[in-house]
PDB file of C-alpha atoms in Angstrom:
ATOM      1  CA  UNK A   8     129.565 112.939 216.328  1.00 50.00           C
ATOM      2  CA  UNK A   9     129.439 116.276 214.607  1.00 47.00           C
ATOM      3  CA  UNK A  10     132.515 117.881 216.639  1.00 41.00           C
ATOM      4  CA  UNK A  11     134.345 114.291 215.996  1.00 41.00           C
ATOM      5  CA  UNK A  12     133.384 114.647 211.758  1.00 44.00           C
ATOM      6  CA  UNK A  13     134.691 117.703 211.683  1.00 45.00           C
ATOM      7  CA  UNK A  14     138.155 116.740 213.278  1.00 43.00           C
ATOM      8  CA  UNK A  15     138.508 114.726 211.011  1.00 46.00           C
ATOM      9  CA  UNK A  16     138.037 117.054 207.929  1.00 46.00           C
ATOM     10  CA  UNK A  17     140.846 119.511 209.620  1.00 41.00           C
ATOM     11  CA  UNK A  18     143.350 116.654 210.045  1.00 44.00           C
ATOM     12  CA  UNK A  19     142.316 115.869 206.613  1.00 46.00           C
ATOM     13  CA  UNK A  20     142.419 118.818 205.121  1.00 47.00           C
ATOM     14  CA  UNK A  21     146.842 119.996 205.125  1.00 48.00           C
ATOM     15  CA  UNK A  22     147.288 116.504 204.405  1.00 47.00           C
ATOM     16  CA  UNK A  23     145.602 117.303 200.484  1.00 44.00           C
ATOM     17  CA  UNK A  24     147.147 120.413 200.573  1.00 42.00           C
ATOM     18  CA  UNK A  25     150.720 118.664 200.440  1.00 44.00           C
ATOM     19  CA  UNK A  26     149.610 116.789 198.026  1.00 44.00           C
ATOM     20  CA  UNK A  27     148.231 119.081 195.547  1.00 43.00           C
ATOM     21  CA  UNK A  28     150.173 120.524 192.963  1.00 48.00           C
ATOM     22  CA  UNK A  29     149.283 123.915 191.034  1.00 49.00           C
ATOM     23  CA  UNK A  30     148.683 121.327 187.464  1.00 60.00           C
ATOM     24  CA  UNK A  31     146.289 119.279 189.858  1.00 83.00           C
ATOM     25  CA  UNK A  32     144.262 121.752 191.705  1.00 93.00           C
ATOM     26  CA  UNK A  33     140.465 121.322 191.732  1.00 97.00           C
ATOM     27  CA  UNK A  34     138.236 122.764 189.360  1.00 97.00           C
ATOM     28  CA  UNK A  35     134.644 122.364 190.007  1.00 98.00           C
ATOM     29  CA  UNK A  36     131.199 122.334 188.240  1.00 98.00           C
ATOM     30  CA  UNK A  37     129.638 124.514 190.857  1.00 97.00           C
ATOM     31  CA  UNK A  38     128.261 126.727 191.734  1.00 98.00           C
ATOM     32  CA  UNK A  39     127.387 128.596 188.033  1.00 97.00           C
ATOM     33  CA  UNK A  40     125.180 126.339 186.145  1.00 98.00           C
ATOM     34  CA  UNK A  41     127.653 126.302 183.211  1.00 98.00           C
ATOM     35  CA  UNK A  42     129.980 123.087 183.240  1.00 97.00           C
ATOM     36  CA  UNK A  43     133.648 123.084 183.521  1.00 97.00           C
ATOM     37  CA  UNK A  44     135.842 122.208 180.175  1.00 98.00           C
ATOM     38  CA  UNK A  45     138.009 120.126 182.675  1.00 97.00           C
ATOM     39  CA  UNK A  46     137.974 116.508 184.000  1.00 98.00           C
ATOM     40  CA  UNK A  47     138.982 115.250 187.140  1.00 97.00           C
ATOM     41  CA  UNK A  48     142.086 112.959 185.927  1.00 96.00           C
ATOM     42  CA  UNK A  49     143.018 109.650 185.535  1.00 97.00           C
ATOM     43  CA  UNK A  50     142.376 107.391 188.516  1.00 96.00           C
ATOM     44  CA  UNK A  51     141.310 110.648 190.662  1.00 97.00           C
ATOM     45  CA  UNK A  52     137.477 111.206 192.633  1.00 98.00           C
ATOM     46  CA  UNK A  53     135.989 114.561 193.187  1.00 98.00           C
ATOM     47  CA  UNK A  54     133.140 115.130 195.871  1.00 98.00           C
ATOM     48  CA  UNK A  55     131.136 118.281 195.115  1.00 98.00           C
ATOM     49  CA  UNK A  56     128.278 118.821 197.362  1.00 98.00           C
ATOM     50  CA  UNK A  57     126.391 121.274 199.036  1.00 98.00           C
ATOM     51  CA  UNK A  58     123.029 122.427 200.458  1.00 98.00           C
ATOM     52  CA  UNK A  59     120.375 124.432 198.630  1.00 98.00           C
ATOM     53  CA  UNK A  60     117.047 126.345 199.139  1.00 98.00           C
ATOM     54  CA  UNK A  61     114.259 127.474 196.748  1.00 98.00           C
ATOM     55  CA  UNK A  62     111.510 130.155 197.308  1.00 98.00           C
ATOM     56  CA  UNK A  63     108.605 130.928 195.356  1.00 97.00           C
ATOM     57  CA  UNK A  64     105.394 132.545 195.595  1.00 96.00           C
ATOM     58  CA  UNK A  65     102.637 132.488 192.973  1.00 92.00           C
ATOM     59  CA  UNK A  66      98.458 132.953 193.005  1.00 90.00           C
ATOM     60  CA  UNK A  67      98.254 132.883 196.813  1.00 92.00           C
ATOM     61  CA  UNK A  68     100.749 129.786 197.111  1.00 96.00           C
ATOM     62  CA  UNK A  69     104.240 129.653 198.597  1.00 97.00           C
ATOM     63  CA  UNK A  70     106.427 126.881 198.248  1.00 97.00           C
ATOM     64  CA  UNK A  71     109.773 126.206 199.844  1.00 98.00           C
ATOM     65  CA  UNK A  72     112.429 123.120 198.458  1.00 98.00           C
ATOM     66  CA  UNK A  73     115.454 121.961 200.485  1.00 98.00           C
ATOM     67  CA  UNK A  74     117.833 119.625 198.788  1.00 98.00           C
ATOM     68  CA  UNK A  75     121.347 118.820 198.922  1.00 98.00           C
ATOM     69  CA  UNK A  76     123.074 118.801 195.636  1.00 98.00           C
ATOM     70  CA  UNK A  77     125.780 116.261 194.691  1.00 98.00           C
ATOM     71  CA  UNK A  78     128.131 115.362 191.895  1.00 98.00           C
ATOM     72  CA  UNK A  79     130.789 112.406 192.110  1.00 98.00           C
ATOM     73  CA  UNK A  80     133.265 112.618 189.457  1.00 98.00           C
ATOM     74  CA  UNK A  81     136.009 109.239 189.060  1.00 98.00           C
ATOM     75  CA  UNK A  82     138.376 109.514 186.238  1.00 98.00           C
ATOM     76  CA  UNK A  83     137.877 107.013 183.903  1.00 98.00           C
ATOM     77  CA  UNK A  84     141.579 108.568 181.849  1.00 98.00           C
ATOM     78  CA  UNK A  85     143.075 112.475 181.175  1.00 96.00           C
ATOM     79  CA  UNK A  86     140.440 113.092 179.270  1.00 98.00           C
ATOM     80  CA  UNK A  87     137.586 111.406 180.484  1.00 98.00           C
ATOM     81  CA  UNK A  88     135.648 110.807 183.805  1.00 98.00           C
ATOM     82  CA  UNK A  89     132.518 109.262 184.894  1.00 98.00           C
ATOM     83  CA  UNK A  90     129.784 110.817 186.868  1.00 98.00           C
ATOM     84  CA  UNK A  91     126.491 110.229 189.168  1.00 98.00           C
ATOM     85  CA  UNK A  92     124.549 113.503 190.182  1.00 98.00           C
ATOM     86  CA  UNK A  93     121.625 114.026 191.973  1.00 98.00           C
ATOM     87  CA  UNK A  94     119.366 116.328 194.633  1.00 98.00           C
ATOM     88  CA  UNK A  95     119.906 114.208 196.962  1.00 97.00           C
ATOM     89  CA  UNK A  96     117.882 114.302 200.131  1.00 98.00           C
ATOM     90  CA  UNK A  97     114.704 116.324 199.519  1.00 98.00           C
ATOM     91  CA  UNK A  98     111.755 118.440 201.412  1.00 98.00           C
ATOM     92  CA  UNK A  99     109.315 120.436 200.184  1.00 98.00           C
ATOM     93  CA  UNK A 100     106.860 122.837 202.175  1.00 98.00           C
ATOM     94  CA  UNK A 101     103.706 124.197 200.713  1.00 97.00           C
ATOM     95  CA  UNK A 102     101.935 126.902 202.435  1.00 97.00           C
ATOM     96  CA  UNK A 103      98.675 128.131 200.972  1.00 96.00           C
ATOM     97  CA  UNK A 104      98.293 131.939 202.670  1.00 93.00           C
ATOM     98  CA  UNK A 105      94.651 132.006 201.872  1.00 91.00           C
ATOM     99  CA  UNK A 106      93.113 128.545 204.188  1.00 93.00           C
ATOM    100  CA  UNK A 107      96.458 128.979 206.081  1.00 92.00           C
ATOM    101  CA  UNK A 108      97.293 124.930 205.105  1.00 95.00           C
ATOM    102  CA  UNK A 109     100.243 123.267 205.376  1.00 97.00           C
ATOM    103  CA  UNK A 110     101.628 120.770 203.063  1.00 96.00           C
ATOM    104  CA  UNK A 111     105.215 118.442 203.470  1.00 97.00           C
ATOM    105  CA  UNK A 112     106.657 116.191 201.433  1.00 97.00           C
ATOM    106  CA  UNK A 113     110.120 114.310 202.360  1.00 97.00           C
ATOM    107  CA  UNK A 114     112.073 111.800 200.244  1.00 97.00           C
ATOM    108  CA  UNK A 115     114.583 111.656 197.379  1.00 98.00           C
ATOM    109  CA  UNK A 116     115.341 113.023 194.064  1.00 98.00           C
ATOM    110  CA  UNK A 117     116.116 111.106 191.026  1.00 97.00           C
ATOM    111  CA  UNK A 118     119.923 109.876 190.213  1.00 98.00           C
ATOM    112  CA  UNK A 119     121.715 111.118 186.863  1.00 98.00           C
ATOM    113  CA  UNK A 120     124.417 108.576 185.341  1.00 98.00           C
ATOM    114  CA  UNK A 121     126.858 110.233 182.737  1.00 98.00           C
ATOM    115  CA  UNK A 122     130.088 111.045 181.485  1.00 98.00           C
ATOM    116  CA  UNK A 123     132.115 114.241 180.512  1.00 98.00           C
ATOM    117  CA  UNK A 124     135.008 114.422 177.373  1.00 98.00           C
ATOM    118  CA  UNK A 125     137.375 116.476 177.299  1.00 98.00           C
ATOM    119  CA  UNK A 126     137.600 117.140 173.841  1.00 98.00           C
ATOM    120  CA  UNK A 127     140.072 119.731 173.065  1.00 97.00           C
ATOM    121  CA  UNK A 128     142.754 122.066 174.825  1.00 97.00           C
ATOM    122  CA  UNK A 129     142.483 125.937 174.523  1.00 96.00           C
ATOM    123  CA  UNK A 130     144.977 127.347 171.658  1.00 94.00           C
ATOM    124  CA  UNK A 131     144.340 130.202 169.879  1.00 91.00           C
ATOM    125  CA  UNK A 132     140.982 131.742 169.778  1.00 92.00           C
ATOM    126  CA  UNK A 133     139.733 128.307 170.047  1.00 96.00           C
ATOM    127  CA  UNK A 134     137.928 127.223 173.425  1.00 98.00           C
ATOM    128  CA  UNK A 135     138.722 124.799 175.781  1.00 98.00           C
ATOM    129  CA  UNK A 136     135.537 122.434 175.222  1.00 98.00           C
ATOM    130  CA  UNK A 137     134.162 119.033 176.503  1.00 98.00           C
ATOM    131  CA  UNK A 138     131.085 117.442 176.072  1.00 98.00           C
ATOM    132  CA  UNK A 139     128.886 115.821 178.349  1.00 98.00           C
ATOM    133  CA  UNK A 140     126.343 113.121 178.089  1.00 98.00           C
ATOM    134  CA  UNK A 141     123.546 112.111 181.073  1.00 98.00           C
ATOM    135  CA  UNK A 142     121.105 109.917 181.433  1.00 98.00           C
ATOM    136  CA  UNK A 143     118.283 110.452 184.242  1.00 97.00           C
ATOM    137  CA  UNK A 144     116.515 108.016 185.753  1.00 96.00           C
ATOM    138  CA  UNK A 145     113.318 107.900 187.184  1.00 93.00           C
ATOM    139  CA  UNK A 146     114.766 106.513 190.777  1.00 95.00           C
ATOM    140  CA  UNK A 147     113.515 109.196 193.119  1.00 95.00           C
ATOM    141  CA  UNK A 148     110.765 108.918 196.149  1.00 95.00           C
ATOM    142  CA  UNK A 149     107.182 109.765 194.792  1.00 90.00           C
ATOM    143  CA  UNK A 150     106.587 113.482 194.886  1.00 91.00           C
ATOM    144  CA  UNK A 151     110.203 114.021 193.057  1.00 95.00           C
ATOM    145  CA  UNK A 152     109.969 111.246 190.586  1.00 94.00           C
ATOM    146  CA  UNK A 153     109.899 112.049 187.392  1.00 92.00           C
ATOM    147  CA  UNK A 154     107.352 110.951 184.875  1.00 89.00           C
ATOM    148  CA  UNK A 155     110.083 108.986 183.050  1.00 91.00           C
ATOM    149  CA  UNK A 156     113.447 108.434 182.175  1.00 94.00           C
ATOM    150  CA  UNK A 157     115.438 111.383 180.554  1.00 96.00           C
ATOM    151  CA  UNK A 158     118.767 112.415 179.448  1.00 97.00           C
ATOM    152  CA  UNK A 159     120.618 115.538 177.786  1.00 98.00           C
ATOM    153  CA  UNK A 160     123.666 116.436 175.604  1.00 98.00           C
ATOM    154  CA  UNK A 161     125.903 119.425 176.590  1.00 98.00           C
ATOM    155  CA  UNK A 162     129.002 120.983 175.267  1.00 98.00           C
ATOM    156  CA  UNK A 163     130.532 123.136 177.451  1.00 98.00           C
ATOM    157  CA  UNK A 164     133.505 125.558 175.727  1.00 98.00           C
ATOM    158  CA  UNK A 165     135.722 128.398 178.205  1.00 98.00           C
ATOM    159  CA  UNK A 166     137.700 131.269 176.898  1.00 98.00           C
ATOM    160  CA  UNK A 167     140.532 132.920 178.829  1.00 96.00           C
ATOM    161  CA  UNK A 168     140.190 136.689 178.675  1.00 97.00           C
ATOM    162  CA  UNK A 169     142.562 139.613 179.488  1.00 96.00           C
ATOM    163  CA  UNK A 170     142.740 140.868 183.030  1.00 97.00           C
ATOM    164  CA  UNK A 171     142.043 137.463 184.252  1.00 97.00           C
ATOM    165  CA  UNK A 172     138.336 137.163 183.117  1.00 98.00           C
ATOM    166  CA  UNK A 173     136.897 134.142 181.784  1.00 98.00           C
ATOM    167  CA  UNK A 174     133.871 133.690 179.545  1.00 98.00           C
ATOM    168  CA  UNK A 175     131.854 129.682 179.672  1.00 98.00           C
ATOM    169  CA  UNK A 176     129.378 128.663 177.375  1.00 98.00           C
ATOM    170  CA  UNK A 177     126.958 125.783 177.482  1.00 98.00           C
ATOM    171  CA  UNK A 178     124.169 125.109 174.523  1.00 98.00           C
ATOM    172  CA  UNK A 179     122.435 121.331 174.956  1.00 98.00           C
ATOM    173  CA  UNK A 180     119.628 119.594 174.520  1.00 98.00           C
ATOM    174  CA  UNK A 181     117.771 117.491 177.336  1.00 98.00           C
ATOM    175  CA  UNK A 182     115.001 114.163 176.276  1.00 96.00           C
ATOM    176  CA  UNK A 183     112.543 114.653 179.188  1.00 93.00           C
ATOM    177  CA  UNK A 184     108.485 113.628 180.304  1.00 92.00           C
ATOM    178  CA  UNK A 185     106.009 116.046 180.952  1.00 88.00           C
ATOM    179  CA  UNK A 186     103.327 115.513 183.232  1.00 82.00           C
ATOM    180  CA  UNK A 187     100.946 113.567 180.993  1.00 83.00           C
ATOM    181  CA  UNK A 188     104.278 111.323 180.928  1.00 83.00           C
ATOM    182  CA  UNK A 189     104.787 112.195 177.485  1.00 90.00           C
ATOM    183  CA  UNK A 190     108.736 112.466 175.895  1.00 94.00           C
ATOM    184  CA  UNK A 191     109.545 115.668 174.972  1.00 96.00           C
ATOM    185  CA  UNK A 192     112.944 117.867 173.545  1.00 97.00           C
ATOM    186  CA  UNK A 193     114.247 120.813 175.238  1.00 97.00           C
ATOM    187  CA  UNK A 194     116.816 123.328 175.199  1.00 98.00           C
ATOM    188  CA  UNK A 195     119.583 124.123 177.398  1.00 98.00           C
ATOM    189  CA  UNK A 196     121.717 127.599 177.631  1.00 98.00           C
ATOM    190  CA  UNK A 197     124.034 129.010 179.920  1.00 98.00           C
ATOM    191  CA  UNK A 198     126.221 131.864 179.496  1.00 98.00           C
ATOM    192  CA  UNK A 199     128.773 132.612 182.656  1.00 98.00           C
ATOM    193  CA  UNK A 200     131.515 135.729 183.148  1.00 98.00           C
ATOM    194  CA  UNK A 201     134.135 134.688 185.948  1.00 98.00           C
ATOM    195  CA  UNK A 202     136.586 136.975 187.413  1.00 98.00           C
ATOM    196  CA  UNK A 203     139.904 135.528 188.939  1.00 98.00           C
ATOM    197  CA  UNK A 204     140.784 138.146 192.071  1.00 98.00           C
ATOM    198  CA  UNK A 205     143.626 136.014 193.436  1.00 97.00           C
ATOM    199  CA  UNK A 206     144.697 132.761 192.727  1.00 94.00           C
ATOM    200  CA  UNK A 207     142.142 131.268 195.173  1.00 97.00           C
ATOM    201  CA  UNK A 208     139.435 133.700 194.849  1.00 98.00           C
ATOM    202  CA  UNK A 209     136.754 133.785 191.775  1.00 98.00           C
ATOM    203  CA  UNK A 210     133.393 135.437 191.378  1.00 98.00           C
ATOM    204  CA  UNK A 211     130.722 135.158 188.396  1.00 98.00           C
ATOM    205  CA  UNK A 212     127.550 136.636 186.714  1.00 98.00           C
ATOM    206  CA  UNK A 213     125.592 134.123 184.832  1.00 98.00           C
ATOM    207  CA  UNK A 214     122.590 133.967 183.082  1.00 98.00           C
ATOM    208  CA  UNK A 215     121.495 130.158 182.916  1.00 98.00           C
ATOM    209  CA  UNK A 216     118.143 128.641 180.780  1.00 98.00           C
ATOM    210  CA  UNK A 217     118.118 124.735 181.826  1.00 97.00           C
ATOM    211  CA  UNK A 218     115.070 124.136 180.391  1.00 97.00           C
ATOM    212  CA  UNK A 219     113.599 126.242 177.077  1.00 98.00           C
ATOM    213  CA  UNK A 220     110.141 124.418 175.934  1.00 96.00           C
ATOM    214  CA  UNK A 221     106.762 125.332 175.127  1.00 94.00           C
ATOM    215  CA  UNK A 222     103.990 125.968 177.701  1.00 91.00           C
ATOM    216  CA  UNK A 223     102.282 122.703 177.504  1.00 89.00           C
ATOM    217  CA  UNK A 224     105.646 121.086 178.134  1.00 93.00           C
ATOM    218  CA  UNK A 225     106.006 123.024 181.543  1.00 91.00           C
ATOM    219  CA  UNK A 226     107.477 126.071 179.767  1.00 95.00           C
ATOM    220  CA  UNK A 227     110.661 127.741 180.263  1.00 97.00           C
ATOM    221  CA  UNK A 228     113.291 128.225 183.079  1.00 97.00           C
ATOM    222  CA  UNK A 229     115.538 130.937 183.447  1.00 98.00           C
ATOM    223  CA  UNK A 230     117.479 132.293 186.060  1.00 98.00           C
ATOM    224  CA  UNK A 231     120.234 134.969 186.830  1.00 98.00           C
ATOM    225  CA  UNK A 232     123.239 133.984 188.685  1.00 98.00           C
ATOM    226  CA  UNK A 233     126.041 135.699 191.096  1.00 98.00           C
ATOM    227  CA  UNK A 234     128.445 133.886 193.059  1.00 98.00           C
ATOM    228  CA  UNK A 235     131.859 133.200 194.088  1.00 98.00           C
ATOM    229  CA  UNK A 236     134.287 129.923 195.219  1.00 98.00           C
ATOM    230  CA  UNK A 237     137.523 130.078 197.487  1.00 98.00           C
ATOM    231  CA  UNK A 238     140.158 127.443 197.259  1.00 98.00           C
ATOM    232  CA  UNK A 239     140.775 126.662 201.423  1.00 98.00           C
ATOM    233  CA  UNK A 240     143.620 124.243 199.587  1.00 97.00           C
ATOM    234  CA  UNK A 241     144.589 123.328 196.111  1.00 96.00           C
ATOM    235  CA  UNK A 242     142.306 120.621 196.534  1.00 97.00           C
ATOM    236  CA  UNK A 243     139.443 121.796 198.758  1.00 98.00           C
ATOM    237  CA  UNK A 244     136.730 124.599 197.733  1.00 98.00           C
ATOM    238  CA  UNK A 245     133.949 126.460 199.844  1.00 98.00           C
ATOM    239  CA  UNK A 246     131.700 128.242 197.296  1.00 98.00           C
ATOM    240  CA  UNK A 247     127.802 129.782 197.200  1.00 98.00           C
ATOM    241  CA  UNK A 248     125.463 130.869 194.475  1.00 98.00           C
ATOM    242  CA  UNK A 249     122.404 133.149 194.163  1.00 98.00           C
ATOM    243  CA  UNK A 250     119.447 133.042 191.795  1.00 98.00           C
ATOM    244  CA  UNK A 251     116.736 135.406 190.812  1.00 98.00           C
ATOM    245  CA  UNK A 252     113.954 133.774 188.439  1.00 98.00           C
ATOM    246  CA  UNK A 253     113.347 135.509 185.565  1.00 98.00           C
ATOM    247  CA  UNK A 254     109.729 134.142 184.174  1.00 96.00           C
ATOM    248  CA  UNK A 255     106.645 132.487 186.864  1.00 93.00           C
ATOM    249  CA  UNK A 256     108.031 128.881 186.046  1.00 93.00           C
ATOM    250  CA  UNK A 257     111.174 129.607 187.858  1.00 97.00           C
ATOM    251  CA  UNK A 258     111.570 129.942 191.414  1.00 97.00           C
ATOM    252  CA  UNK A 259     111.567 133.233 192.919  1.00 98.00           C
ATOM    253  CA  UNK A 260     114.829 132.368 194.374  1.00 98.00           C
ATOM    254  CA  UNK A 261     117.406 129.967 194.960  1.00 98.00           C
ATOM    255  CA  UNK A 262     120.675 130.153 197.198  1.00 98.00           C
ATOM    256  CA  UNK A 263     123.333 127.729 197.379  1.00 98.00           C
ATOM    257  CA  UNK A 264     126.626 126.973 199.295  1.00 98.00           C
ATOM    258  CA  UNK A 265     128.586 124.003 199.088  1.00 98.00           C
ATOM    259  CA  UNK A 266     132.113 121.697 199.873  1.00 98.00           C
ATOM    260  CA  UNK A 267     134.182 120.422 197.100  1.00 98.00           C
ATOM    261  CA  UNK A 268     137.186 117.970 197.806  1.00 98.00           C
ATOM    262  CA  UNK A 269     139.754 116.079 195.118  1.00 98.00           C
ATOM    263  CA  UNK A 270     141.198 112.862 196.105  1.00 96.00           C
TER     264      UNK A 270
END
């Protein structure tokens, strides 16, 4: 079944190729943590998906996550689309290197419903921004349920540099529940440096905060970011990601790598 799915995504795959143009090549929202200005177009469906691992190790405990990370993106018009996002199939493992236990927990995370606007073109020294609007619903399996339903606001604003660089930015604010299920606000920031090395080839450097909140509210998550995407067509993209946390509430590690197609 596995040697017959990927057949199928080979004979699939020059078949988009002739039918991408350079104005309609795919631009993703992975792997960086900082959006994309751009929507998918009128009438037109991205898949981005992937596979994804956290490490961590703190007071004696070491915990590993598996998910699988996926976006659908339909164009609702040229400068709007709609969105569902989610984790996706999820395991944790929980090793405690002291008794030498072993915990597992399998299931589901939670969906996100939204929708990105593409709000204004770059010209000048003004960005190319959108914003973007989610809620999140408290749909997953038990031990990746949230405590409630959420949602956040982001505006997401690109600059084309000299030498082919580009510089994202993302500010927000996200409505969550903390584990005594009470609503709380938090920040969001992510700041993300691409280079363009060909016109299929980019890399980035990122440093990404998706959640800034006080201690009692779970406390703050940051990370540092490098990875890269390659364009196998104009409208298929391979990509990965690596993250170092920066404070004890953020994994140790995280590493990413994932398939992106436009229809």
């Amino acid at each position: 079944m596995r040697v017959l799915k990927m057949a199928a995504l080979l004979l699939v795959l020059p078949t988009l190729a002739q039918a991408a143009d350079e104005k309609d090549q795919i631009v993703t929202d992975r792997p960086d943590f900082v959006e994309s200005s751009n929507v998918v177009g009128k009438g037109r469906f991205q898949l981005e998906t992937s596979v994804a691992l956290e490490r961590d190790q703190t007071n004696g405990i070491r915990q590993r996550t598996y998910s699988t990370p996926t976006l659908l993106r339909f164009g609702i018009s040229d400068t709007m689309e709609a969105r569902i996002e989610t984790d996706g199939r999820m395991r944790s493992v929980t090793d405690d290197l002291q008794s030498g236990s072993r915990q597992t927990q399998n299931g589901y995370a939670d969906v996100s419903l939204g929708v990105k606007w593409h709000v204004a073109d770059a010209q000048g020294a003004r960005p190319s921004m959108a914003v973007l609007g989610h809620v999140d619903l408290d749909s997953g399996s038990g031990p990746f349920r949230a405590a409630g339903k959420g949602g956040s606001l982001r505006l997401a604003a690109e600059w084309e540099l000299p030498d082919d660089f580009g510089l994202g930015v993302m500010p927000g604010l996200a409505w969550q529940h903390n584990d005594n299920g009470e609503r709380y606000t938090s920040g969001i920031f992510g700041i993300v440096l691409g280079k363009e090395w060909s016109e299929r080839c980019r890399t980035f450097v990122e440093y990404s905060a998706p959640r800034i909140a006080r201690g009692r509210d779970g406390g703050s998550l940051t990370t540092v970011d490098i990875g890269g995407s390659y364009l196998l067509t104009d409208m298929v993209q391979v990509d990965t990601a690596l993250s170092r946390g920066l404070n004890r509430n953020t994994p140790d590690w995280s590493w990413t790598v994932g398939l992106s197609i436009k229809f």
